[in-house]
Amino acid sequence: MADIIQLLPDSIANQIAAGEVIQRPASVVKELLENAIDAGATSIQVILKDAGKALIQIIDNGCGMSETDARMSFERHATSKIRDAKDLFCIKTMGFRGEALASIAAVAQVEMRTRQHIHDLGTRIVIEGSAVKTQEPCQAPSGTTFFIKNLFYNIPARRNFLKSDSVEMRHILDEFQRIAIANPEVHFTLHHNNNELFHLPSGNLRQRLVSIFGAQSNKKLVPVSEETDVVRINGFVGKPEFGKKTRGEQFFFVNNRFIKSAYLHHAIMSAFENLLPDDAYPMYVLFIDIDPSRIDINVHPTKQEIKFDDERLVYHYLRVSVRHALGQYAVMPSLDFDAEPTFTGYETAAGRQNKETKPAADNRSEKSDWGRITPPQNFAAPNASSNLQNWKKLYEGLEENDGDAPESAQASITIESAATETETESATEQGTFGGSQKLPYQIHNTYIVSHIKSGFLLIDQQAAHERILYERYLELFEKKEAGTQQELFPRTLRVSPADAEVLREMLPQINMLGFDIQDFGADTFVIHGTPADVFAGDDSQKTIEKLLEQFKSNLELKLDLRDNIARSLARSAAIKRGKVLTVLEMQELIDKLFACQMPFKSPTGRNCFITFDLDELRRKFES
Ligand code: ADP
Ligand code: MG
């Protein structure tokens, strides 16, 4: 039999390749915008007709191409961005496959004009269905202009497959916004059928987000900025109260490339735990910078998916960064972190407006300026102690502050210390009365007053303890190193048959938390031991009963088993409102609360503390 295998002609091979890269007008816009960014453009204009079906014109002022490169750029696998396989692991450009122009030229009528600024004349190339129609010298502004006309003109099936103009436009705007957000230093405009839809002057990220999402978005943005040995995380999250029911304002960029990741999205959602109403999504725009050798972006031709060598680590850092940011924001209005001048400074700093002339690299350093919004810290190991360090700042300089406190504050301190003298030390020891302004004290055996340099915190002891225990239990599930206090005499616990089923299901988990409970069959359990550090002298049977109640009522929340157990046990074991605490106990509670990742809310969503600001108090007395 004769040989039958043939190589496909380029035009067909390109058309097949185009099927993957170019699905709709939005894909063309994305590829051409990325090329313009890679070419170092500082200004990019997009002009569209009929949602890009009739025309996509993109004008950039980037580096342009030589005559030979102009011709080469339309060849498949022709790229100036990588040379060999090892370059694949340190990709810093948006493109690298050398497929886009070849694909576009296979399925549209393309005209390109390009000129390098050192040359007087540029090159004009017309190419249709992979066939070069014209190549000639031409007058052209420095940079590159593409005209893509009649996409899929030669593949009627695909052209018919395109959706309505409004749907195609939405896809285009999605791509446009992602690239505009990732490159705030670049000036962008977008016109559709002669209407200007976007005019985005060069600026910083906050300004860019405000130009895209509207002026009212400014006050919603909470800056995020953390750096570790492995990743740098920068950007903004929306304040929880502005969460929306519909998605659409969630953006991850890894090394400035937009990506989608349900897994990392989950990290953000869990950082917002309890802060958002049910089924609402927070807005976020987060840039994850990571050594390119730790990721593989070569997963999908449209490159929205990405593989990390350690995705769990990135998840963890993201979650902690966002929590820190929300934490700073929650107290920011009333507490004076050292860095506050930067916080107010960067909204007004006029110098930052003049970004047009700054090189792109500068913009990155500006992003890291936000770092000063959060207290300087070593983020290498985001853990309890580093969080505690942050909070300690609230208390720092308390003494000095008192010295030059405003008159009204002075007065209150005097009254307080006068009262102390009459009560003497014994009261202080019990901790139920404020002996010195530095020691915490309890009111109504429910709230703890704790002085900080700008005022005081009122801490709900029960909510705070629930938070502390909850995080502790979650940690124990991970670490599995709970200590058990053996009971001198094992206690028997009898429950209803239904409860016995529930308890049986929970048993392996709660024993991980330091319980030592044995299933004795016939609705009977024997408690041999309880967690060493949690239940000093508490009634273990009662705790288990309360735990069961709580667990059952949480079932509606559809939490995972461990989360439910951690919440339920935190709730049943926490110290209650009305319990007298010693100063030492209060201090320990405060320290542990602020070592938590999420000190603001109890697991059920109550505030753990409220801040009172001296200035605000003074104003209240004045009015
Ligand atoms: P890739 O971007 O993956 O390299 P493309 O097919 O998108 O592949 O582009 C091929 C080459 O054409 C690029 O590597 C670049 O050298 C050149 N090029 C494309 N667009 C532009 C542009 N707007 N300005 C300058 N050079 C460009
Ligand atoms: Mg490209």
Coordinates of N, CA and C in Angstrom, one line a residue, residues 226-234 253-255 287-295 307-318 321 364 378-382:
E226 N 2.4 41.6 52.3 CA 3.2 40.7 53.1 C 4.3 40.2 52.3
E227 N 5.4 39.9 52.9 CA 6.5 39.3 52.2 C 7.1 38.2 53.0
T228 N 7.4 37.1 52.3 CA 8.1 36.0 53.0 C 9.3 35.6 52.1
D229 N 10.1 34.7 52.5 CA 11.2 34.2 51.7 C 10.6 33.7 50.3
V230 N 9.5 33.2 50.4 CA 9.0 32.4 49.2 C 8.1 33.3 48.3
V231 N 7.1 34.0 48.9 CA 6.2 34.8 48.1 C 6.1 36.2 48.6
R232 N 5.6 37.1 47.7 CA 5.3 38.4 48.1 C 3.8 38.6 47.7
I233 N 3.0 39.1 48.7 CA 1.6 39.2 48.4 C 1.2 40.7 48.6
N234 N 0.7 41.3 47.5 CA 0.3 42.7 47.5 C -1.1 42.8 46.9
F253 N -3.3 37.5 40.6 CA -2.3 37.6 39.6 C -1.1 36.9 40.1
V254 N -0.5 36.0 39.4 CA 0.7 35.4 39.8 C 1.8 35.9 38.9
N255 N 2.8 36.5 39.4 CA 3.8 37.2 38.6 C 3.2 38.1 37.5
F287 N -1.9 40.3 44.2 CA -0.7 40.0 43.4 C 0.2 39.0 44.2
I288 N 0.4 37.9 43.6 CA 1.3 36.9 44.2 C 2.6 36.9 43.4
D289 N 3.7 37.3 44.0 CA 5.0 37.3 43.3 C 5.8 36.1 43.9
I290 N 6.3 35.3 43.0 CA 6.9 34.1 43.4 C 8.0 33.8 42.4
D291 N 9.1 33.2 42.9 CA 10.2 32.8 42.0 C 9.6 31.9 40.8
P292 N 9.8 32.3 39.6 CA 9.2 31.6 38.4 C 9.5 30.2 38.4
S293 N 10.6 29.8 39.0 CA 11.0 28.4 39.0 C 10.1 27.5 39.9
R294 N 9.3 28.2 40.7 CA 8.4 27.5 41.6 C 7.0 27.3 41.0
I295 N 6.8 27.8 39.8 CA 5.5 27.6 39.2 C 5.7 27.1 37.8
K307 N 0.5 26.0 37.9 CA 0.8 25.0 38.9 C 1.9 25.5 39.8
F308 N 1.7 25.4 41.2 CA 2.7 25.8 42.1 C 3.4 24.6 42.6
D309 N 4.7 24.7 42.9 CA 5.3 23.5 43.5 C 4.8 23.2 44.9
D310 N 4.3 24.2 45.6 CA 3.7 24.0 46.9 C 2.5 24.9 47.1
E311 N 1.4 24.4 46.6 CA 0.2 25.2 46.6 C -0.4 25.4 48.0
R312 N -0.1 24.5 48.8 CA -0.6 24.6 50.2 C 0.0 25.8 50.9
L313 N 1.3 26.0 50.6 CA 2.0 27.1 51.3 C 1.5 28.4 50.8
V314 N 1.2 28.5 49.5 CA 0.7 29.7 49.0 C -0.7 30.0 49.6
Y315 N -1.5 28.9 49.7 CA -2.8 29.0 50.3 C -2.7 29.6 51.7
H316 N -1.8 29.1 52.4 CA -1.6 29.5 53.8 C -1.1 30.9 53.9
Y317 N -0.2 31.3 53.1 CA 0.3 32.7 53.2 C -0.8 33.7 52.8
L318 N -1.5 33.3 51.7 CA -2.6 34.2 51.3 C -3.6 34.4 52.4
S321 N -2.1 36.6 55.1 CA -1.9 38.0 54.7 C -3.3 38.7 54.7
R364 N 6.4 48.5 41.0 CA 6.4 47.4 41.9 C 6.9 47.9 43.2
N378 N 8.5 40.4 60.7 CA 9.1 39.3 60.0 C 8.0 38.3 59.7
F379 N 7.7 38.2 58.4 CA 6.6 37.4 58.0 C 7.0 36.0 57.6
A380 N 8.3 35.7 57.8 CA 8.9 34.4 57.3 C 8.1 33.3 57.9
A381 N 7.7 33.4 59.1 CA 6.9 32.3 59.7 C 5.6 33.0 60.3
P382 N 4.6 33.1 59.5 CA 3.4 33.7 60.1 C 2.8 32.9 61.1

